[in-house]
PDB file of C-alpha atoms in Angstrom:
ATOM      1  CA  UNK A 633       0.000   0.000   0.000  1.00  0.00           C
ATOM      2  CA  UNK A 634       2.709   2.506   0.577  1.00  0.00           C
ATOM      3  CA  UNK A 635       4.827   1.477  -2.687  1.00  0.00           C
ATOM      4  CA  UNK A 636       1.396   2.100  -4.748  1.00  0.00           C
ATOM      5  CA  UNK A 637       1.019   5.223  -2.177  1.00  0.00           C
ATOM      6  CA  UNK A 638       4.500   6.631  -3.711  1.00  0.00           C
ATOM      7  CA  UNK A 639       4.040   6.015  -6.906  1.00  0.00           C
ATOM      8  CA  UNK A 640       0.595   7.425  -7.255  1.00  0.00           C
ATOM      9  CA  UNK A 641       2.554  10.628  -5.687  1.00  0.00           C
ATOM     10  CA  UNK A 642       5.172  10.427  -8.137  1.00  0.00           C
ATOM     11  CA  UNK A 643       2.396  10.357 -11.236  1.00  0.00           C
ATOM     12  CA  UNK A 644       1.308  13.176  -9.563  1.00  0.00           C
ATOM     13  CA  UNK A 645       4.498  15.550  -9.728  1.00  0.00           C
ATOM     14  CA  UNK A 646       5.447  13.890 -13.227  1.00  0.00           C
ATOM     15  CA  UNK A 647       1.684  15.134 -14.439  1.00  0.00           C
ATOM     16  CA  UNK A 648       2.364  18.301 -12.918  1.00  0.00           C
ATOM     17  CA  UNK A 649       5.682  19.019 -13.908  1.00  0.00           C
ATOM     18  CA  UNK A 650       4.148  18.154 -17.560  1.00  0.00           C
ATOM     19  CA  UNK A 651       1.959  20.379 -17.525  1.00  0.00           C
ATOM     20  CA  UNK A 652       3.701  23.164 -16.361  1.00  0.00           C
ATOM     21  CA  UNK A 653       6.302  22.497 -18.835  1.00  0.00           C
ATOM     22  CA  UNK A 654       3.680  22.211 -21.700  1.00  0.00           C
ATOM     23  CA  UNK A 655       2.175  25.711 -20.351  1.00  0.00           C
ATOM     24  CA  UNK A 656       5.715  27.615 -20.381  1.00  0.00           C
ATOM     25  CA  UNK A 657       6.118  25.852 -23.689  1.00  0.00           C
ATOM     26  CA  UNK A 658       2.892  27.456 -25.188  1.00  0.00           C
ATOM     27  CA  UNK A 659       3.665  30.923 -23.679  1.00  0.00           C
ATOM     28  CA  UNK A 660       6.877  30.868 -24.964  1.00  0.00           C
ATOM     29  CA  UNK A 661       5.789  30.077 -28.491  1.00  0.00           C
ATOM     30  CA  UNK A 662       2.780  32.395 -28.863  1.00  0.00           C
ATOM     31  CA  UNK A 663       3.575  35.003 -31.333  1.00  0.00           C
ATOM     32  CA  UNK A 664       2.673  38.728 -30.715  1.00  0.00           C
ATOM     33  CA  UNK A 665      -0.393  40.423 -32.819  1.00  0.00           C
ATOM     34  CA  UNK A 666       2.033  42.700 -34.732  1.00  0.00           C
ATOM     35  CA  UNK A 667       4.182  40.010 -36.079  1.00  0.00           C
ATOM     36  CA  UNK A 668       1.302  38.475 -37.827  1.00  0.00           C
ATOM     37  CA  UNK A 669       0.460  41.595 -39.661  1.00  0.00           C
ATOM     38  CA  UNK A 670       3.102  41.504 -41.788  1.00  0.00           C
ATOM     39  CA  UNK A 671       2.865  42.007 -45.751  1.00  0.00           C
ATOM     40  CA  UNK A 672       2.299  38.650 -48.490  1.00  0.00           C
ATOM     41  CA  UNK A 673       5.748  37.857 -50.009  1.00  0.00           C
ATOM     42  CA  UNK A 674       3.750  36.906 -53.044  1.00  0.00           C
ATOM     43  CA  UNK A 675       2.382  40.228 -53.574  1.00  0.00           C
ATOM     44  CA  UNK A 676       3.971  42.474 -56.661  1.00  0.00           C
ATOM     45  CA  UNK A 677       3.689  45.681 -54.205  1.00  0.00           C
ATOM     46  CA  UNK A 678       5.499  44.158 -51.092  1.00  0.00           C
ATOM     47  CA  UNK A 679       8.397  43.249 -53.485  1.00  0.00           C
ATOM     48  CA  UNK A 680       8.191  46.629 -55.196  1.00  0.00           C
ATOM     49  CA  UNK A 681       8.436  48.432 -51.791  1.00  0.00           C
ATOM     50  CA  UNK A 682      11.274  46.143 -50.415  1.00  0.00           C
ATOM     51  CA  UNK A 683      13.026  47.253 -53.323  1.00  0.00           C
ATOM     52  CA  UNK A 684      12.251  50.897 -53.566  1.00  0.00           C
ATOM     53  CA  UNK A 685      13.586  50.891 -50.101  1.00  0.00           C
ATOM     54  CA  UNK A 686      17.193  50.225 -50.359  1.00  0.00           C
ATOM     55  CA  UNK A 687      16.643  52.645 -53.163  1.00  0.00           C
ATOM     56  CA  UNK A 688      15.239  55.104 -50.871  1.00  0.00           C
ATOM     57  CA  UNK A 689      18.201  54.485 -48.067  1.00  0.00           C
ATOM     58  CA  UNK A 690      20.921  55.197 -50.520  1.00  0.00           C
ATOM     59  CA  UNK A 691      19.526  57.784 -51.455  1.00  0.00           C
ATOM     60  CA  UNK A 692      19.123  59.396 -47.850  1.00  0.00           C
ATOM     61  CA  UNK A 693      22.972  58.062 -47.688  1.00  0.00           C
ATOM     62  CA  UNK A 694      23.666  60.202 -50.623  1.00  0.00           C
ATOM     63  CA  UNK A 695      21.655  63.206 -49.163  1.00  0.00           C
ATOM     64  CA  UNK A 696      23.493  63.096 -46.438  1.00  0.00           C
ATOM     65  CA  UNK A 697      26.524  63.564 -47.578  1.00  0.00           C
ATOM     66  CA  UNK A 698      26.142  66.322 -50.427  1.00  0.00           C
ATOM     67  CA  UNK A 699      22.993  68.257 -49.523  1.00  0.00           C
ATOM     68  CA  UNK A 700      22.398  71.159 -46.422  1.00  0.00           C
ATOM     69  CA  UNK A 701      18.998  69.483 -45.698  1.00  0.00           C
ATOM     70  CA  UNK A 702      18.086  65.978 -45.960  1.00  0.00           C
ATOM     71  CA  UNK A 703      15.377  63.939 -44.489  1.00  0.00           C
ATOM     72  CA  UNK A 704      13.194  60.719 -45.241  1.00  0.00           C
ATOM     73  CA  UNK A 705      10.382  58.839 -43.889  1.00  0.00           C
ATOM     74  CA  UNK A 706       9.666  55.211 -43.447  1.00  0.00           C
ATOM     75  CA  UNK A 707       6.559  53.558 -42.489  1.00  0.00           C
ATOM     76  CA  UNK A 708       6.117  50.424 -40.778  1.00  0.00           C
ATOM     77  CA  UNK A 709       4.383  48.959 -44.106  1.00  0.00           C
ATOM     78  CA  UNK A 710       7.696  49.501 -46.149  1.00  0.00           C
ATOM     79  CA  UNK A 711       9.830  48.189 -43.529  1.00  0.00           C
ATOM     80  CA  UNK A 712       8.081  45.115 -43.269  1.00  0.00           C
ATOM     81  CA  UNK A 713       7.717  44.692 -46.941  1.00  0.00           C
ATOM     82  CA  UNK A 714      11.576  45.068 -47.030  1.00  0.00           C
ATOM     83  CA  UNK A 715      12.072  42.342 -44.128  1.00  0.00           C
ATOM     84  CA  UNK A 716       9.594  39.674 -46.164  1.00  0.00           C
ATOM     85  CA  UNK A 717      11.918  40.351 -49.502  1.00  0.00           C
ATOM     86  CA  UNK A 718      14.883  40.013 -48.052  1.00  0.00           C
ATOM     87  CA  UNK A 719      15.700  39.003 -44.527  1.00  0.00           C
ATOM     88  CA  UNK A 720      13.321  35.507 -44.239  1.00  0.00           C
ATOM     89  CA  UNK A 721      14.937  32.269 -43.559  1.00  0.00           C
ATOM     90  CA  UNK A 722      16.624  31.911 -47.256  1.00  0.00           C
ATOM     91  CA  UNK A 723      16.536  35.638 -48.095  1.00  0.00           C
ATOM     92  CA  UNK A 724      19.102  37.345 -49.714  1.00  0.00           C
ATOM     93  CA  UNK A 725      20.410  39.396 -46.919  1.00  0.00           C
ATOM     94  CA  UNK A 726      19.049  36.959 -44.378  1.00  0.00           C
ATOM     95  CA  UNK A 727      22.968  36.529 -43.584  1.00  0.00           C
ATOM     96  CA  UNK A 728      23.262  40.404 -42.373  1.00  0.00           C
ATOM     97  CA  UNK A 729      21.490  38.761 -39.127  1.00  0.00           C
ATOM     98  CA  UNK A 730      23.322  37.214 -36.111  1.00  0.00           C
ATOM     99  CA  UNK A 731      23.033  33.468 -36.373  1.00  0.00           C
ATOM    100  CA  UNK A 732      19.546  31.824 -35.789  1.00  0.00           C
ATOM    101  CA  UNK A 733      17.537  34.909 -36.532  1.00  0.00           C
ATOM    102  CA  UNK A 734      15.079  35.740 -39.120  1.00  0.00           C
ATOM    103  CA  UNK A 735      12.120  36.987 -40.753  1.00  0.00           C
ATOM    104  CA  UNK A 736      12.090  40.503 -38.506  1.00  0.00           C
ATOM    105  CA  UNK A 737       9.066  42.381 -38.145  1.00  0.00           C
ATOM    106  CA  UNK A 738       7.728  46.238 -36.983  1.00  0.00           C
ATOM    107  CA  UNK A 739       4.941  47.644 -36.144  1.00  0.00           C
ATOM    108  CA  UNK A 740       4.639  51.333 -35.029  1.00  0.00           C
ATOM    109  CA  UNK A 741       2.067  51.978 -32.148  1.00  0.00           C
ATOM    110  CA  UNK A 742       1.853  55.416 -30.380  1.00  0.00           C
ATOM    111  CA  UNK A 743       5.141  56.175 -29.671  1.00  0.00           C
ATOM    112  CA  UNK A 744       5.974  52.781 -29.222  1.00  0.00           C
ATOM    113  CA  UNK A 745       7.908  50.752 -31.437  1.00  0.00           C
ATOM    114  CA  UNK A 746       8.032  47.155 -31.589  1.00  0.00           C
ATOM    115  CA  UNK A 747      10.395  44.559 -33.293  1.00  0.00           C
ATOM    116  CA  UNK A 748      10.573  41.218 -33.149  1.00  0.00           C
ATOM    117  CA  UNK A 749      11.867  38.424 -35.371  1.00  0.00           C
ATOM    118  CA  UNK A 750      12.051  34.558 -34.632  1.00  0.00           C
ATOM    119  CA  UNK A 751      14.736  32.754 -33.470  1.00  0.00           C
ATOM    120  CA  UNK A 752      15.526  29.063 -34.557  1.00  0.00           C
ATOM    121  CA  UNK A 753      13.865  26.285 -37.166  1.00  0.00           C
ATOM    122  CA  UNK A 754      10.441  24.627 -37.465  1.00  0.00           C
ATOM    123  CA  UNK A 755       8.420  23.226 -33.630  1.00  0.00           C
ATOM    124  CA  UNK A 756      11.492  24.404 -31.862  1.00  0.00           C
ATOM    125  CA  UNK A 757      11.348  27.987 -33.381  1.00  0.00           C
ATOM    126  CA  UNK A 758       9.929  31.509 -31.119  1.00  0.00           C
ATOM    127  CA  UNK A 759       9.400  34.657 -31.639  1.00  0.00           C
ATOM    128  CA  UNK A 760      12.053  37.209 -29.642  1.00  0.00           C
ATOM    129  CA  UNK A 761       9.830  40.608 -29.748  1.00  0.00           C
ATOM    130  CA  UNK A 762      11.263  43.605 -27.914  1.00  0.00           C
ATOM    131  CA  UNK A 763       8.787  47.372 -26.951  1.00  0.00           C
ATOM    132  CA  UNK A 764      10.664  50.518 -27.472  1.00  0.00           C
ATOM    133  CA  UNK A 765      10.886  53.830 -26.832  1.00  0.00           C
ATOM    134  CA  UNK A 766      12.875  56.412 -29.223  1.00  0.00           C
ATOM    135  CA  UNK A 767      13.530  59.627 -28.670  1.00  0.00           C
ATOM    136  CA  UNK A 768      16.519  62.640 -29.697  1.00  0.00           C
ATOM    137  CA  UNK A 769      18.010  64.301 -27.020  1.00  0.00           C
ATOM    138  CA  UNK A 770      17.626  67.750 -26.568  1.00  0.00           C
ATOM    139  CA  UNK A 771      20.527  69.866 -27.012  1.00  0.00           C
ATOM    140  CA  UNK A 772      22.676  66.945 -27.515  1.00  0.00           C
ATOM    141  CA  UNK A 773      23.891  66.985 -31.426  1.00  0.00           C
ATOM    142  CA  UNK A 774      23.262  63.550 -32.824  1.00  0.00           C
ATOM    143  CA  UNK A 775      22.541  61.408 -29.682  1.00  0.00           C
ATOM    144  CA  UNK A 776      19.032  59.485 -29.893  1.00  0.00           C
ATOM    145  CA  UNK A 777      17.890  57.217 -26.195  1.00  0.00           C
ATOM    146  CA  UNK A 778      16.348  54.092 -26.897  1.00  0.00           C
ATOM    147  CA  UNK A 779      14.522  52.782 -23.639  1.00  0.00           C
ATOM    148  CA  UNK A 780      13.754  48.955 -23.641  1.00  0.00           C
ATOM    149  CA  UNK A 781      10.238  49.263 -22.199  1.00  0.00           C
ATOM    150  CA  UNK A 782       9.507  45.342 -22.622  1.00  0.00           C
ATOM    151  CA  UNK A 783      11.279  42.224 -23.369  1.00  0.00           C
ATOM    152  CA  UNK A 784       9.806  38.618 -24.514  1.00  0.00           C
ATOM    153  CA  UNK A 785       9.926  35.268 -26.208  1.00  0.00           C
ATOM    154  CA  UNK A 786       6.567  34.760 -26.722  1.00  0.00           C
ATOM    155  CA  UNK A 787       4.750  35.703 -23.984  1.00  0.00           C
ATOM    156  CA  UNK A 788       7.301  35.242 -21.573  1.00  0.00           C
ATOM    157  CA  UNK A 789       9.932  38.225 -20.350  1.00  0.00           C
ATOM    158  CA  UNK A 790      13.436  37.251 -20.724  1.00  0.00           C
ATOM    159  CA  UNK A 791      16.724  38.836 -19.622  1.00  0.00           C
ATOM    160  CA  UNK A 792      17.940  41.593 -21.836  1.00  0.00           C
ATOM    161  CA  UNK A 793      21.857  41.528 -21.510  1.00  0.00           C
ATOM    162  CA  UNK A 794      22.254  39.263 -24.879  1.00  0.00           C
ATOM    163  CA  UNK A 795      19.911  41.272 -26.559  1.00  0.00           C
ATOM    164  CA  UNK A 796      21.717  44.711 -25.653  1.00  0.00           C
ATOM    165  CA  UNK A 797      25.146  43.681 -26.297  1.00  0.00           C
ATOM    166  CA  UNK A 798      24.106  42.235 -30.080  1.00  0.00           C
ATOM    167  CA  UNK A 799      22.388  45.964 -30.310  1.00  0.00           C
ATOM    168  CA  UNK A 800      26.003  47.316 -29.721  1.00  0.00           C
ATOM    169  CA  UNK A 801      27.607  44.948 -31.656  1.00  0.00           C
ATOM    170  CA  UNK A 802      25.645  46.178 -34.366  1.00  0.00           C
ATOM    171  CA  UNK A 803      25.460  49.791 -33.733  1.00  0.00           C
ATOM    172  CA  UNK A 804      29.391  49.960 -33.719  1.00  0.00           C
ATOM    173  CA  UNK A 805      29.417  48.260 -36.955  1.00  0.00           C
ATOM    174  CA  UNK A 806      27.475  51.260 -37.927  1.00  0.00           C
ATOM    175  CA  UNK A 807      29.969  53.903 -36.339  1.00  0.00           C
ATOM    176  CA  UNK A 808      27.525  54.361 -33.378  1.00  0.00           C
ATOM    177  CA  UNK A 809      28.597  54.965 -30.333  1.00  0.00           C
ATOM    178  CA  UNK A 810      26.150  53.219 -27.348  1.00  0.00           C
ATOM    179  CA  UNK A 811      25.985  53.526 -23.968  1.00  0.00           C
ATOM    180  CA  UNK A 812      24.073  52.278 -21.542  1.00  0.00           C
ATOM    181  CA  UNK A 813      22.103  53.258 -18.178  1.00  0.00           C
ATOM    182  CA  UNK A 814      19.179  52.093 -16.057  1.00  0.00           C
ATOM    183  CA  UNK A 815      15.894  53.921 -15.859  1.00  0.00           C
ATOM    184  CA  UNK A 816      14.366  52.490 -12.973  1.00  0.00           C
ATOM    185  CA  UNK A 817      14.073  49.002 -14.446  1.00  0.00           C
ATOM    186  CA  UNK A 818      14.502  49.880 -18.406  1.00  0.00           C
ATOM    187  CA  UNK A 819      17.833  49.730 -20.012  1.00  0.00           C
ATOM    188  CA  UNK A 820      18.222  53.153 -22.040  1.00  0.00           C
ATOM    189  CA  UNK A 821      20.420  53.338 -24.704  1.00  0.00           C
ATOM    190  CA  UNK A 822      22.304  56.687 -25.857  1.00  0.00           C
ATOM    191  CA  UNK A 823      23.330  56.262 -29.201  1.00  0.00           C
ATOM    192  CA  UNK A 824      25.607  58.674 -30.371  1.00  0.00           C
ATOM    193  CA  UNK A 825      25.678  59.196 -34.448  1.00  0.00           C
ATOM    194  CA  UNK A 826      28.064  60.304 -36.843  1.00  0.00           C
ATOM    195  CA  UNK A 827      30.459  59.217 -33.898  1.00  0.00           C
ATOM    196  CA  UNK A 828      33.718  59.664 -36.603  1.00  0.00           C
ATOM    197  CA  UNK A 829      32.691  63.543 -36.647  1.00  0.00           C
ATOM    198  CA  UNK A 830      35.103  66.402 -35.212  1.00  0.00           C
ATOM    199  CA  UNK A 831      34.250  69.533 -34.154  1.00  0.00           C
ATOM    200  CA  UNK A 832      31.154  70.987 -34.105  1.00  0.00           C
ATOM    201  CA  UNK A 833      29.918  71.605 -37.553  1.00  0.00           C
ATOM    202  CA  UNK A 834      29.479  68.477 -39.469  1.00  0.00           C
ATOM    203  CA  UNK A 835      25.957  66.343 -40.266  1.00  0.00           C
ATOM    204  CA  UNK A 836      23.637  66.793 -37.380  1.00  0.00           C
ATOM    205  CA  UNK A 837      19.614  64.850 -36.585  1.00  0.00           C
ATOM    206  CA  UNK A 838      17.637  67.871 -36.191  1.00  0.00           C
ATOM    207  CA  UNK A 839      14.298  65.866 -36.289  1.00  0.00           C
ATOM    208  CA  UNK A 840      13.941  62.141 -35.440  1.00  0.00           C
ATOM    209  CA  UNK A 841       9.899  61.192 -34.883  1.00  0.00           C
ATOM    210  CA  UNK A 842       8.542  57.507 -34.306  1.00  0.00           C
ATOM    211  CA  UNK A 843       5.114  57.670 -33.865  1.00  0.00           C
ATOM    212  CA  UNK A 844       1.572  57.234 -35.316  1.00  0.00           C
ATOM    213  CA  UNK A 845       3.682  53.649 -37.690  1.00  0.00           C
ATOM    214  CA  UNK A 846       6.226  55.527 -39.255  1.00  0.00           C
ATOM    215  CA  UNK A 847       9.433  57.334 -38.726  1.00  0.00           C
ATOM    216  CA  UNK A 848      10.489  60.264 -39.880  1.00  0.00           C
ATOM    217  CA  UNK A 849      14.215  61.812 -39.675  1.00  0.00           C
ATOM    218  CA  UNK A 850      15.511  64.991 -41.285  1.00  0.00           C
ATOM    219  CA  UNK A 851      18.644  66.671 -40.797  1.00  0.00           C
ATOM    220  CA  UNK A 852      21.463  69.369 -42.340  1.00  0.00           C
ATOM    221  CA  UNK A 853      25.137  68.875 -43.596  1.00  0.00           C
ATOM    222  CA  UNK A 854      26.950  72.116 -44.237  1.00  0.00           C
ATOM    223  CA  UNK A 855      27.949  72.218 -47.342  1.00  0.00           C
ATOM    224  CA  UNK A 856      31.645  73.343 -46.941  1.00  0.00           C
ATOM    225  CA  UNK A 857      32.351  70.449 -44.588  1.00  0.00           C
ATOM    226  CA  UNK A 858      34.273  67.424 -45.672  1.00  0.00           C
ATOM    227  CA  UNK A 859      32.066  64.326 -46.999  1.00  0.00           C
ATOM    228  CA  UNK A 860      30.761  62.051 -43.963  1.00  0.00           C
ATOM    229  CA  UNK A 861      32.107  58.584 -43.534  1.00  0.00           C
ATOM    230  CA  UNK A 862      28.836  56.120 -43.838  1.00  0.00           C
ATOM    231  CA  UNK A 863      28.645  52.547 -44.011  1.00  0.00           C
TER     232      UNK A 863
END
């Protein structure tokens, strides 16, 4: 009676571990409403705006470097149109991405933006979504603060220290410099562009808006200053 009285305990804890396992499972792989709003790859306009868009970043590129005044704006529609083209699992420029990642997404909400993208192949695969706040400092030339307002796979939160370093990684690549600092419990990012710049008088971010699913930046380059380095 006691042997069948242990192992009846035992099915218990096994059942319940299951099923707390299967729960965590299911949170983890439940995908956020934004990232199923993204554009059909089959669609002639979602590949004519992925392309127009690297047209359109060149082009801002260009500005940058030969005109006093330059500015663009991107919506969360061409941005997501450019990720289906190009940056799913087998997409040409899928291999710009750190290792594992794919198929990124955006949506614009308020002031909010949100990214996420998924992480891993087939059952195994999750979504990695992260909630963030953009804004340019005032009266500091060329630094923007990005506040990580929420972090998740899934449903569940996760630790951010990865995710932050990769965001450096990249930014550097970029010839950003980051820093970070805690706001309460948000990392907040200060992201200082144009970082190869001296002096005072080169390219500056007079305007840089994300709001309402789109973002809009504008800026001025005097004219008699030397040609800035961009990737």
């Amino acid at each position: 009676m006691f042997r069948r009285s242990r192992f009846k305990s035992l099915f218990i804890l096994l059942g319940g571990l299951g099923l707390a396992f299967a729960g965590i499972f299911s949170l983890a792989k439940r995908e956020p409403d934004f990232y199923h709003r993204a554009p059909n790859p089959g669609e002639y306009e979602t590949r004519e705006r992925a392309a127009q868009l690297l047209t359109r970043v060149q082009d801002l590129k260009n500005e940058i470097r030969s005109q006093s005044e330059w500015g663009e704006t991107f919506t969360a529609e061409d941005l997501n149109c450019f990720f289906v083209g190009n940056m799913s699992r087998k997409g040409n420029l899928a291999s710009l991405l750190p290792e594992g990642v794919h198929s990124p997404r955006i949506a614009i909400e308020g002031d909010r933006l949100k990214l996420g993208f998924k992480y891993g192949d087939g059952f195994w695969s999750s979504v990695v979504w992260v909630e963030l706040k953009v804004w340019l400092v005032k009266d500091e030339p060329n630094l923007v603060a990005l506040e990580v307002c929420d972090l998740r796979t899934g449903s569940l939160p996760i630790g951010s220290q990865s995710v932050l370093d990769s965001i450096s990684e990249a930014a550097r690549d970029w010839n950003i410099d980051v820093t970070w600092y805690r706001n309460g419990s948000n990392p907040v990012g200060l992201f200082r562009f144009f970082a190869n710049q001296t002096g005072q008088g080169g390219s500056q971010i007079l305007t840089l808006n994300v709001a309402d699913g789109k973002i809009v930046i504008a800026g001025r380059t005097p004219t008699d200053q030397s040609p800035v380095a961009l990737r």
